[in-house]
Structure formats: structure tokens, C-alpha cells
Coordinates of C-alpha atoms and ligand atoms in Angstrom, one line a residue:
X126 CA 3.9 12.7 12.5
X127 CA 8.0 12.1 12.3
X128 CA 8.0 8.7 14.9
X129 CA 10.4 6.3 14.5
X130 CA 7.7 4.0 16.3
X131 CA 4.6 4.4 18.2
X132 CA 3.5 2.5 20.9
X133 CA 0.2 0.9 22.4
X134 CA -0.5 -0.2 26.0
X135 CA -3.1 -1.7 27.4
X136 CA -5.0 0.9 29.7
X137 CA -8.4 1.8 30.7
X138 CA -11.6 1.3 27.7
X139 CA -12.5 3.3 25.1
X140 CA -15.4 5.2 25.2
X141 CA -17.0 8.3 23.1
X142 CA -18.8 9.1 19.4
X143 CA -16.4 10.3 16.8
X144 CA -16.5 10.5 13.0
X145 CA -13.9 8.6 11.1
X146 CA -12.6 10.4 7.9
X147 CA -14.2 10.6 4.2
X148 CA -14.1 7.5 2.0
X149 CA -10.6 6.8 0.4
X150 CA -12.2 5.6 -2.8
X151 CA -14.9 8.2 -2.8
X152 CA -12.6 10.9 -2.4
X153 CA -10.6 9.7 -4.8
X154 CA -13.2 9.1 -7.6
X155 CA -15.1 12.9 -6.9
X156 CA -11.5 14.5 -7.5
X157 CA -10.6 12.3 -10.5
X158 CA -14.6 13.0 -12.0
X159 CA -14.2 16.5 -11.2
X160 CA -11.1 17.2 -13.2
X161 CA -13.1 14.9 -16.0
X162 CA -16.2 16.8 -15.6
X163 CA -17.0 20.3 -17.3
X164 CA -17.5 23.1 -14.7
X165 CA -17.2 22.9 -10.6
X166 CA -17.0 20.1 -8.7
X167 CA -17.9 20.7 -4.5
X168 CA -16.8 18.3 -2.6
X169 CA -17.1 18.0 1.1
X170 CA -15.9 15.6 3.8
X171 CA -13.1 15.0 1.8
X172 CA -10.5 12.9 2.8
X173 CA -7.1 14.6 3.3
X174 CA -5.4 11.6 3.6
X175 CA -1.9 11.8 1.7
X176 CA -3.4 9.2 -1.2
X177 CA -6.0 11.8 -1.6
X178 CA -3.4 14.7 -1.7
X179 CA -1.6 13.1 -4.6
X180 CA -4.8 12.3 -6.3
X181 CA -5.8 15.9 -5.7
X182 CA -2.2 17.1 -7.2
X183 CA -2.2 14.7 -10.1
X184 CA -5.6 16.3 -11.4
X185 CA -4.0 19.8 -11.2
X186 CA -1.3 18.5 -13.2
X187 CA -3.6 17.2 -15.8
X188 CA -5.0 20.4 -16.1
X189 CA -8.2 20.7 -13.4
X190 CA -8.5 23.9 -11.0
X191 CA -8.1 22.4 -7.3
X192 CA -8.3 24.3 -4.2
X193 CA -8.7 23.8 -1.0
X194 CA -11.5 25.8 0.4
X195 CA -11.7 24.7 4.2
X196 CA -11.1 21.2 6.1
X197 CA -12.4 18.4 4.2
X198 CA -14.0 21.1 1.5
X199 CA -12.5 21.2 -2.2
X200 CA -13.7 22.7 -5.1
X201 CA -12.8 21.4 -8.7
X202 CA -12.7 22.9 -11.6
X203 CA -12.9 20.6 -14.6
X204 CA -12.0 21.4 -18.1
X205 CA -13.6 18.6 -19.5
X206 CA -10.9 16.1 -19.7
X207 CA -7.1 16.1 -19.5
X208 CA -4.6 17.9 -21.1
X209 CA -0.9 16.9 -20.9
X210 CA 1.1 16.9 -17.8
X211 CA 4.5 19.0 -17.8
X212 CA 6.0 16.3 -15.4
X213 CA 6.3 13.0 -14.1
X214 CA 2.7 12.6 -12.1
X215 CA 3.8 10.9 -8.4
X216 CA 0.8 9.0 -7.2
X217 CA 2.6 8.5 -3.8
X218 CA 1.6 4.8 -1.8
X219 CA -1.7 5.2 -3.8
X220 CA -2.9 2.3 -5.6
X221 CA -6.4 3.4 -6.4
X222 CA -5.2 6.8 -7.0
X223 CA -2.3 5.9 -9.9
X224 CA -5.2 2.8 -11.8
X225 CA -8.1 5.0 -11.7
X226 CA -6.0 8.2 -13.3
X227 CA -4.2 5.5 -15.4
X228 CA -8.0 4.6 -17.3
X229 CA -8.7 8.4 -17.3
X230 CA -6.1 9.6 -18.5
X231 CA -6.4 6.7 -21.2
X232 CA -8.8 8.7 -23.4
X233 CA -6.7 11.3 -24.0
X234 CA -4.0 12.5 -26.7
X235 CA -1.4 12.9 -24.0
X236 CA 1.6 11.4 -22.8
X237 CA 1.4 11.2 -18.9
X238 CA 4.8 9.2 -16.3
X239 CA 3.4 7.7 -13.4
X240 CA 5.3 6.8 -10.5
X241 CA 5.0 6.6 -6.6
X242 CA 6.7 5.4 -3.5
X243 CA 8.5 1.7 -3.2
X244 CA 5.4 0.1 -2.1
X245 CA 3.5 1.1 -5.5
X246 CA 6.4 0.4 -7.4
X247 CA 6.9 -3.0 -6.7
X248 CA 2.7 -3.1 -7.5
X249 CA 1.1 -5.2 -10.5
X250 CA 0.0 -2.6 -13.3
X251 CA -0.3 -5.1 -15.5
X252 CA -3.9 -5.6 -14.3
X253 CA -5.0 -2.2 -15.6
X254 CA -2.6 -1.9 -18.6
X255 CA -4.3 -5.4 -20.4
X256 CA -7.5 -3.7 -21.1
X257 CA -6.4 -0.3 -21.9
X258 CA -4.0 -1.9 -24.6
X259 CA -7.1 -4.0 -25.9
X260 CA -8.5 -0.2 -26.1
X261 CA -5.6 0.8 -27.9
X262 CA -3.2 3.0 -25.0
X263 CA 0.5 2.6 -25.3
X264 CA 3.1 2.6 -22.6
X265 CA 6.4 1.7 -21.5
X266 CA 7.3 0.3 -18.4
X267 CA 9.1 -1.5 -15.9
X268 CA 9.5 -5.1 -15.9
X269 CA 6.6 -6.7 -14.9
X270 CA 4.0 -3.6 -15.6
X271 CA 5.7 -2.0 -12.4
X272 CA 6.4 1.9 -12.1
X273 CA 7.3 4.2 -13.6
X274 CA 5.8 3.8 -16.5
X275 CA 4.5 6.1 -19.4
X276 CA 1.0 6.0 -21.2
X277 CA 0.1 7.2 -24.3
X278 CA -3.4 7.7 -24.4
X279 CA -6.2 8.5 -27.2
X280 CA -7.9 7.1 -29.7
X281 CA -9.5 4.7 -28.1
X282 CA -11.8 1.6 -29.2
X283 CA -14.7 0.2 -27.2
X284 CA -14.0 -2.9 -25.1
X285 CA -15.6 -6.2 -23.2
X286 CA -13.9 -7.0 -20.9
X287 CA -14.6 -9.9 -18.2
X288 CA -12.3 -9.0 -14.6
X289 CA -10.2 -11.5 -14.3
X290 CA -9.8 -10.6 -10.4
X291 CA -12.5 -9.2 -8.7
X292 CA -11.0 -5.5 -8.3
X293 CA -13.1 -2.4 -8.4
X294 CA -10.0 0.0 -9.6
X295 CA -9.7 -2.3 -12.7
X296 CA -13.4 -2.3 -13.5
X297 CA -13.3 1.8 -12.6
X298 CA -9.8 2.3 -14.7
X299 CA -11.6 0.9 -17.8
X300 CA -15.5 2.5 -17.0
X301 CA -13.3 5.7 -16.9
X302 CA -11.4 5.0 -20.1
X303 CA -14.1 4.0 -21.8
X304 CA -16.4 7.1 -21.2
X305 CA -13.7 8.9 -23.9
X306 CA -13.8 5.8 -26.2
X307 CA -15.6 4.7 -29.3
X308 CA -18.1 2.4 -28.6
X309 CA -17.7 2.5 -24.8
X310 CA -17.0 0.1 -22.1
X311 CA -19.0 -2.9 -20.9
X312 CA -17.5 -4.7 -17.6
X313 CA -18.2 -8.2 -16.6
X314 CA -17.7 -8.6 -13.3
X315 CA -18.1 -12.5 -11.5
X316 CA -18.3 -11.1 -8.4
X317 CA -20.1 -7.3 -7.5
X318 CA -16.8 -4.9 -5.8
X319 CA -17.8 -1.5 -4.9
X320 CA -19.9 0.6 -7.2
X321 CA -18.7 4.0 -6.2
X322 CA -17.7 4.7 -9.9
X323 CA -21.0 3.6 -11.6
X324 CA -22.7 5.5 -8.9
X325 CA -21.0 8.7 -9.0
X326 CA -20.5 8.5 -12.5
X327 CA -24.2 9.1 -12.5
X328 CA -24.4 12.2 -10.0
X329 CA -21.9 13.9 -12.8
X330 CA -24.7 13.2 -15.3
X331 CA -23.3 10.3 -17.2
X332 CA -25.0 7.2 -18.5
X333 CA -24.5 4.0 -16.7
X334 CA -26.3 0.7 -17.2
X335 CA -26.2 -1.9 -14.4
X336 CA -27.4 -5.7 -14.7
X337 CA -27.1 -8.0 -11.9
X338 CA -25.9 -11.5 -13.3
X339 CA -25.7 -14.2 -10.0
X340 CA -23.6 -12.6 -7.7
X341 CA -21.7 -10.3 -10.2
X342 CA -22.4 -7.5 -12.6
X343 CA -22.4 -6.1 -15.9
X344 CA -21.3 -2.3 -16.1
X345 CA -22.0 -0.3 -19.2
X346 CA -20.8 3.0 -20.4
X347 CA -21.2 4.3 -23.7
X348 CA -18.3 6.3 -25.0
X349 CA -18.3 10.0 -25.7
X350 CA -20.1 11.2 -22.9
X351 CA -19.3 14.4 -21.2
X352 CA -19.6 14.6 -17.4
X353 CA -21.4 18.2 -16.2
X354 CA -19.9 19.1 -12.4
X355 CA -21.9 18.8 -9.7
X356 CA -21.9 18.5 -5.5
X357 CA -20.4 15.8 -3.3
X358 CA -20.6 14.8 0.3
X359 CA -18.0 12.3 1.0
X360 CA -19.7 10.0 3.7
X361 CA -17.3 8.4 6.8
X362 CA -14.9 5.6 5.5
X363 CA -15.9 1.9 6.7
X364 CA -12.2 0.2 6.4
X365 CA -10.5 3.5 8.9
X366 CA -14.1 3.0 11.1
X367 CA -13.4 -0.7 11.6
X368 CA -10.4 0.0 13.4
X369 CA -12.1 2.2 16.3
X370 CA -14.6 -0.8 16.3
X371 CA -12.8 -3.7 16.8
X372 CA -10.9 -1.6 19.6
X373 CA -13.8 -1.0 21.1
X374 CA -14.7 -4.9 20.7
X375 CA -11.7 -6.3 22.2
X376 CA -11.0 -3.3 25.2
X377 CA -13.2 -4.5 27.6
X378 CA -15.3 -2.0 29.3
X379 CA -15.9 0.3 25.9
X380 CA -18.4 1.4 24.2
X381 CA -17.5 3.8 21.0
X382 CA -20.2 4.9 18.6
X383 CA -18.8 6.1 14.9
X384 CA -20.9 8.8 12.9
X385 CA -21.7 8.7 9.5
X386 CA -20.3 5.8 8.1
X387 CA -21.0 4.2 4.9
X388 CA -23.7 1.5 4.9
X389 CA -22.8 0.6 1.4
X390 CA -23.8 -3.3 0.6
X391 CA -21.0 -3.6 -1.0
X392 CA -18.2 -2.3 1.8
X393 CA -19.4 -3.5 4.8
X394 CA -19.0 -7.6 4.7
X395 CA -17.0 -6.9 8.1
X396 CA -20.2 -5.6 9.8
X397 CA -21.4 -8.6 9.2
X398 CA -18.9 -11.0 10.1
X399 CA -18.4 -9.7 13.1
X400 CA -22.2 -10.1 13.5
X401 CA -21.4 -13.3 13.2
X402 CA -18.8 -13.4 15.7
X403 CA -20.6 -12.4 17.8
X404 CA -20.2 -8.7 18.1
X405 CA -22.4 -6.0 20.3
X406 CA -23.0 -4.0 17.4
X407 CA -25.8 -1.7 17.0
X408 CA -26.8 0.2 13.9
X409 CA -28.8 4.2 14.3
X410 CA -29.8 7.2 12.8
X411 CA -29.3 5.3 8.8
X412 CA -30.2 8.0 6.2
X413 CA -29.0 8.9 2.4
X414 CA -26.1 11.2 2.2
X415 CA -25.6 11.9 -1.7
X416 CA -26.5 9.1 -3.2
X417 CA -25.1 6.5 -0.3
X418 CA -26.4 5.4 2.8
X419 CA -24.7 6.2 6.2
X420 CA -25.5 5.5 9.8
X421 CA -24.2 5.5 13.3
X422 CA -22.9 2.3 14.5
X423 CA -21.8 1.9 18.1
X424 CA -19.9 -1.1 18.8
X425 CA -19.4 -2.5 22.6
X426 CA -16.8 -4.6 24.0
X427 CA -17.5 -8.3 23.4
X428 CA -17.0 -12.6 23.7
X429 CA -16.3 -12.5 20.4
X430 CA -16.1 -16.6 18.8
X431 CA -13.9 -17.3 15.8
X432 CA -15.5 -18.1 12.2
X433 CA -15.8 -19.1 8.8
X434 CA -15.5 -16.1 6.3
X435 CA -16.4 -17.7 3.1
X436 CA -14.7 -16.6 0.1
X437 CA -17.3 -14.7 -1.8
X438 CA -17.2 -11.9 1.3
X439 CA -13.8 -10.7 0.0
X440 CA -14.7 -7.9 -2.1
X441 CA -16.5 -6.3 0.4
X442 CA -14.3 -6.6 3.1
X443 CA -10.7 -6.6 1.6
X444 CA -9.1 -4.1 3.1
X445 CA -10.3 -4.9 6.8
X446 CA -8.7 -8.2 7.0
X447 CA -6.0 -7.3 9.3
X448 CA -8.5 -5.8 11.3
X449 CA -10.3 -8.9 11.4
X450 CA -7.6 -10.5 12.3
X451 CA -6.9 -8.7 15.2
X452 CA -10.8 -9.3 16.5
X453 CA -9.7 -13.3 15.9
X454 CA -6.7 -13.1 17.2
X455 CA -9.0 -11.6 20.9
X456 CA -11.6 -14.8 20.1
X457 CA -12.2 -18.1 21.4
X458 CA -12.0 -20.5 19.0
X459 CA -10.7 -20.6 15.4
X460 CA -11.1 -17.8 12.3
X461 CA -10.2 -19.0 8.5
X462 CA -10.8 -16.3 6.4
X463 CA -10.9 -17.8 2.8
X464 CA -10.2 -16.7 -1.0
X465 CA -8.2 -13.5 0.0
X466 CA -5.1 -13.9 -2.6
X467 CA -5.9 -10.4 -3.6
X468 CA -4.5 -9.3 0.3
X469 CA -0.8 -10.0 -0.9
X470 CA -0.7 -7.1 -3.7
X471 CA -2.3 -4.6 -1.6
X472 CA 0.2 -2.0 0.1
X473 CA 2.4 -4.9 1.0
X474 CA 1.8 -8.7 1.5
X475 CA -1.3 -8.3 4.0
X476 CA -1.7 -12.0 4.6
X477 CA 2.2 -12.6 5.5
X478 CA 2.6 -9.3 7.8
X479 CA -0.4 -10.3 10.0
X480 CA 0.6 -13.7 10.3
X481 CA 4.2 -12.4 11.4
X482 CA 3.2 -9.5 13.7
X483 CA 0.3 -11.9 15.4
X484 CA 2.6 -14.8 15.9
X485 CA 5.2 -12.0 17.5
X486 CA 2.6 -11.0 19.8
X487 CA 1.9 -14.7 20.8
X488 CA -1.0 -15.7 18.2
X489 CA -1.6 -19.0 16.5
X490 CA -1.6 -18.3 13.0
X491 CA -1.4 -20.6 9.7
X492 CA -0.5 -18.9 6.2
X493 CA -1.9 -20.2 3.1
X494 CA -1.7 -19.1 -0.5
X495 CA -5.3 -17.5 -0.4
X496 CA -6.1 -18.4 3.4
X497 CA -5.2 -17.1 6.7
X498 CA -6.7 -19.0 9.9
X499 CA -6.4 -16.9 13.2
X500 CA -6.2 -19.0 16.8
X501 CA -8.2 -17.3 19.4
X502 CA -6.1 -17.0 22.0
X503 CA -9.0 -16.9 24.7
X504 CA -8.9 -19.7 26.2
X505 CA -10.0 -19.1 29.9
X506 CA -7.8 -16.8 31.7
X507 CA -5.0 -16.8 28.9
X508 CA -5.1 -13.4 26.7
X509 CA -3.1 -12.1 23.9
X510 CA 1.0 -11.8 24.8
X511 CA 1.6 -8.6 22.7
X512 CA 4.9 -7.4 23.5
X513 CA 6.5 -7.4 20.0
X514 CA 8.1 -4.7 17.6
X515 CA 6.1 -5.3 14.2
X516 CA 7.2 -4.5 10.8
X517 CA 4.7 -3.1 8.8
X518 CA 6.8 -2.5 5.4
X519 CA 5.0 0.9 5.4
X520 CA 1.8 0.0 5.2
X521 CA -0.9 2.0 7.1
X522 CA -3.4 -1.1 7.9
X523 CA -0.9 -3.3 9.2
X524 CA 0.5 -0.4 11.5
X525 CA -2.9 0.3 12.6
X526 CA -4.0 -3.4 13.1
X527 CA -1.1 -4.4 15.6
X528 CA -1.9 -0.7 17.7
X529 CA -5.1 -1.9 18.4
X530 CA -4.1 -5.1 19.5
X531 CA -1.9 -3.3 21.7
X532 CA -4.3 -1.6 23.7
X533 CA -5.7 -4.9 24.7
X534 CA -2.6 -7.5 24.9
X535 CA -0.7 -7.8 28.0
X536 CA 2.2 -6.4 26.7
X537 CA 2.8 -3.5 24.5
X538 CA 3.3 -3.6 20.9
X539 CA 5.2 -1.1 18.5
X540 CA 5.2 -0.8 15.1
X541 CA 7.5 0.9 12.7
X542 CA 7.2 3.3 9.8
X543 CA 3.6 5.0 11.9
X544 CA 3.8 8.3 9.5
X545 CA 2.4 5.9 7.2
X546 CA -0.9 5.7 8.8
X547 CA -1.5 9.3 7.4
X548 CA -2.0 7.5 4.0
X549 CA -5.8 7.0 4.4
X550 CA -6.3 8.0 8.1
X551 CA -4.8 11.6 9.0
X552 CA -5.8 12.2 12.5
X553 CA -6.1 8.5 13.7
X554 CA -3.3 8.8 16.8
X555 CA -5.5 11.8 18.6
X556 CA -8.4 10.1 17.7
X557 CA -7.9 6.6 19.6
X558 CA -6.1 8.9 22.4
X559 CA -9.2 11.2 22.6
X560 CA -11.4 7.7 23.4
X561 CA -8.9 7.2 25.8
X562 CA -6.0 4.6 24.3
X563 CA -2.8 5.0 25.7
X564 CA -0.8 5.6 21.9
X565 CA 2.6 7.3 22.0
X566 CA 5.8 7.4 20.8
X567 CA 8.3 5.4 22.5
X568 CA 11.2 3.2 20.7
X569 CA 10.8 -0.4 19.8
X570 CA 13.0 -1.5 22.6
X571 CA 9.9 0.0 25.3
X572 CA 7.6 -2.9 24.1
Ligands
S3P233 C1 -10.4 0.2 -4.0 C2 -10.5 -1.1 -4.4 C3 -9.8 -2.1 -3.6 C4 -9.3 -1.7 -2.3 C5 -8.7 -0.4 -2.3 C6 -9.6 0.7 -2.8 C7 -11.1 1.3 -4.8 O1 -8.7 -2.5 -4.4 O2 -8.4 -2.6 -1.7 O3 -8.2 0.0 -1.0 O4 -11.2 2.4 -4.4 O5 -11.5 0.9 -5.9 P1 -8.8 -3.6 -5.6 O6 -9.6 -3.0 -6.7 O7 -7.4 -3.8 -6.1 O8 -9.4 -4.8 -5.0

């Protein structure tokens, strides 16, 4: 996709059953444990996102076999770690892609540059880079722990550490590095984020130990472990289905049902928040799919109400905030989502592009430091304005939150920078048009 700008109009609802891509964080991790591993790795459903590309390139550099054997299949070889990449390794817009190889590639004698695009260059490092020091990696960097930055891996020494922010690519960057350190890793996490690591750390064969401790978790790995390949089936991703869902929520008329997505507990706090608000939501067909549960859901449009989200939701919903905020911003009454600081070092400054773009398309909004309250704007006959341009500083989420607001505001709304969306949802224009959104390219000045 080379647009300037797309476009989204309101026009008639959505209806139809589609499957949203693989997991961005599973595909991810089954490349990176893949190249770790010894022998192949099959994966399938994976996502071909262009995060997942560079993830995919990055393990080739480091020395992995990776092919591409059909749509969404890819077979890995691993040679049981890393060796030393020849160049500079560019992890594109990928945060999860450039922390997780970071703590891999930890374990290793090597010397590895990491860089990316503008986004993941102005992202915190630092994060990732406190415990693989205590572990005893080198690097050089930017001010600030930014990109580019060199490690200097090996010779590592076991670690405790307690996560200081509750992020699941910190926790996995360190259970990586530690599988290749002596004496291991143990992770202290106050609040549980997604256990895709520990759990597919297991289907390569690798010892994990899990406690539950209140509402958090302590991860251990011993060191020296080698992973054996093995088979993965990359379910549907929950943060690209939420966007066809809330469409379908706030068209009215629609009724969209999304195949295969991940159930897991610890991904889909949106589900039930929108529960909450009130959402037609139904839930089919729920099986195990290598080690993770998937299901149908079908989502119809809805009254939704506005609510609370309580703070301790965040890790399993922070990427589909801006979604959320879009299914406020269609709401009666008010939303406060709480305790989402973490939103402002994502791709860009989550919390301050959806408060612009919904207060260009006519939205109450009020910004805190780690809040962001959403007023309905159904109030009787009055529905959301739309009819903005919105900046999304290239970030996919915030492009793709403001188009589905479009399809239901009275005006259109463009956003900028829409080849972006191809980051984690390759696909996702045909799809919404195939339901039957009117998405297209137009300039800014058409809205
Ligand atoms: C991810 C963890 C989350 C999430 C990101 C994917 C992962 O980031 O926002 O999109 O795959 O581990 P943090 O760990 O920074 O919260």
C-alpha cells in the first residue's frame, strides 16, 4: 500500500466471518525460539506482518535457516543459538521484535547493532538493557538507551529480577537470556502479562517453572538448557481482531463473526470490558490450538455505555486502548480507562494521539499522565462529528482506530502514514472492504 491517506465513510453495516491474522507476539517468539532451538521449527498461521518480516530476517542474520514455504507457513532451521551477525540487524517499527532478540542474543559471544525506524529509535531500551547488564552484556548506545545500539553478549550470570513495569518483552528478553546463562533466570512479575514465552518455551522442550503470587508471577528458567525444534500453529491475533469488532459494535446494522482468535486469559481484558459495556458479544466453537485456546467470537452492533477500566486490566488489554476508545467515544455516558502510562512508549504516544484525533472528530476527551476518560458522544440523536485528518506519527493502531470511527461518524475521517498498518495487520484494508466498509484512498482534504 503506497497512500498518502486513506479514507473512511460512513456507509451501509458490516457483515461476514473472517479470520484476522497470526499473533504478533506469537509469531514473533516461534521465529526467535526457532533460530534458538536445535533442528526445524514449522510454523504455521504465521503472521507476515512487516515486524514479523524483520524478526524473521534478523534470525537469518544470526545464523538460523528461514524460508518461506507457503502463506503464513515458515520453516526454521535452528542451529542452536546465534552466531555473529555480518551487519547492522534492522528490527524495523518492531518493539517486541528488537527486546526479545536483544535477551537472546544476550547469551551469546557475539557482537550484534540493532537499529529500526524513527519510531523505535526514539523507544526506551533502557528497560531491557538494566537486567542484561546485571547478567553481565555490554553495549553502547544512544543517549538514553535509544537505537542504534551494540551488545556484546556471553558469559552470562544468573539473575532475579523483579519488573519494574509490567511488560511481557522485558520479562521474555531476560527468560530468553537467561536460558544461555549460569544459574538461570527467575522473574518477579507484580502483575501476570502474556505468557506466550513461558508457554512456548515449553513446546521447544525447555524447563519452565510458574508460581502464581496474588495477581502476579514468578517465572523460572534454569540456564543451559537447549531448546529441540518442534511444530507451531500461530492462532488469530486478539489486538488486529478487536478492530473488526468494535466496527461491527458501533456500525449499526452489523454483525461480523472472527475465526480463531486467541482466548488467552491473559490477552483478552477487552472482551471483557466491552462485556461490560455492554457489548452483543458471543463466544463459539472454543478449542486448543497448540497449546492456546481459540474461539469464534461474533460481535453485533450495540448501545454500548461508557465505564470504569480499573488499572489492573492493562496488561491484558494494552495494545487495544485506542480501540477502546473509539467504542467510548460511540457510548453514552463516560469511559476512564486507568493506569495505562505504559500507552505513551508504545509505537508513539497512544494516550495523546487518541485524545487529539477524537477531539478532531468532535469527542470529549481529558488526558492525564496515566488516564484517558472518553465522553460518549451519544447523547439522543447527536453522534460522533468525524470529519478530521488525523496524524497517526506512523503508528498502525492509531491509523486503524480513527478508520473505524470513520465508518460510523457523520463525516469522514483520514488518516496519514496508512502503509503503516501493514506493521502487524497486512491485509486489513480488503478485509474491512470485503465486510463491506467504504475504505479508500482519497487525500486529507476529501474528509
Ligand atoms: C508484547 C508486549 C506488549 C505489547 C506489544 C507486544 C509482547 O509490550 O504492547 O505489542 O509480544 O511481549 P510491553 O511488553 O512493552 O508491555
Amino acid at each position: 500500500m503506497t497512500a498518502a491517506h486513506l479514507t473512511a465513510r460512513r456507509a451501509g453495516p458490516l457483515r461476514g466471518t473472517v479470520r484476522t491474522p497470526g499473533d504478533k507476539s506469537i509469531s514473533h517468539r516461534a521465529l526467535i525460539l526457532g533460530a534458538l532451538a536445535s533442528g526445524v521449527t514449522d510454523i504455521e498461521g504465521l503472521l507476515e506482518g512487516d515486524d514479523v518480516k524483520r524478526t524473521a530476517a534478523a534470525m537469518a542474520a544470526f545464523g538460523a535457516g528461514v524460508e518461506r514455504l507457503g502463506e503464513g507457513t515458515w520453516r526454521v532451521e535452528g542451529r542452536g543459538g546465534f552466531s555473529e551477525p555480518s551487519d547492522v540487524v534492522d528490527c524495523g517499527n518492531a518493539g517486541t521484535g528488537v527486546r526479545l532478540i536483544m535477551g537472546a542474543a544476550a547469551g551469546f559471544d557475539l557482537s550484534a547493532t540493532f537499529t529500526g525506524d524513527a519510531s523505535l529509535r526514539g523507544r526506551p531500551m533502557n528497560r531491557v538493557l538494566k537486567p542484561l547488564g546485571e547478567m553481565g552484556a555490554r553495549w553502547i548506545c544512544r543517549a538514553g538507551g535509544r537505537l542504534p545500539l551494540t551488545l556484546r553478549g556471553g558469559n552470562l550470570r544468573g539473575i532475579t529480577y523483579i519488573l519494574p513495569e509490567p511488560s511481557a518483552q522485558v520479562k521474555s528478553a531476560v527468560l530468553l537470556a537467561g536460558l544461555h546463562a549460569q544459574g538461570g533466570a527467575e522473574v518477579v512479575e507484580p502483575e501476570a502479562t502474556r505468557d506466550h514465552t513461558e508457554r512456548m518455551l515449553r513446546c521447544f522442550g525447555a524447563e519452565v517453572e510458574v508460581t502464581e503470587a496474588g495477581g502476579g508471577r514468578r517465572i523460572v528458567v534454569p540456564g543451559g538448557q537447549r531448546l529441540t525444534g518442534t511444530r507451531i500453529h500461530v492462532p488469530g491475533d486478539p489486538s488486529s481482531a478487536a478492530f473488526l469488532l468494535v466496527a461491527a459494535l458501533v456500525t449499526p446494522g452489523s454483525e461480523v463473526t472472527v475465526q480463531g482468535m486467541l482466548l488467552n486469559p491473559l490477552r483478552i481484558g477487552l472482551l471483557d470490558t466491552l462485556g461490560e459495556m455492554g457489548a452483543d458479544l458471543s463466544v463459539t466453537n472454543v478449542r486448543d490450538e497448540g497449546g492456546e485456546t481459540v474461539a469464534d467470537i461474533t460481535a453485533r452492533h450495540s448501545e454500548l455505555e461508557g465505564v470504569d477500566v480499573p488499572p489492573e486490566r492493562a496488561p491484558s488489554m494494552i495494545d487495544e486502548y485506542p480501540i477502546l476508545a473509539v467504542a467510548a467515544a460511540f457510548a453514552s455516558g463516560k469511559t476512564v480507562m486507568r493506569g495505562i502510562g505504559e500507552m505513551r512508549v508504545k509505537e508513539s504516544d497512544r494516550i495523546a494521539l487518541m485524545a487529539a484525533g477524537l477531539a478532531a472528530c468532535g469527542i470529549g476527551v481529558e488526558e492525564a499522565p496515566e488516564t484517558l476518560t472518553v465522553i460518549g458522544a451519544k447523547r439522543g440523536n447527536h453522534l460522533v462529528a468525524g470529519g478530521a485528518a488525523v496524524i497517526t506519527h506512523g503508528d498502525h493502531r492509531i491509523a486503524m482506530s480513527h478508520l473505524i470511527l470513520g465508518l460510523a461518524a457523520e463525516a469522514p475521517v483520514s488518516v496519514d502514514e496508512p502503509g503503516m498498518i501493514a506493521t502487524s495487520f497486512p491485509g486489513f484494508v480488503a478485509l474491512m472492504q470485503g465486510l463491506g466498509a467504504d475504505i479508500a484512498e482519497a487525500p486529507p482534504a476529501a474528509a
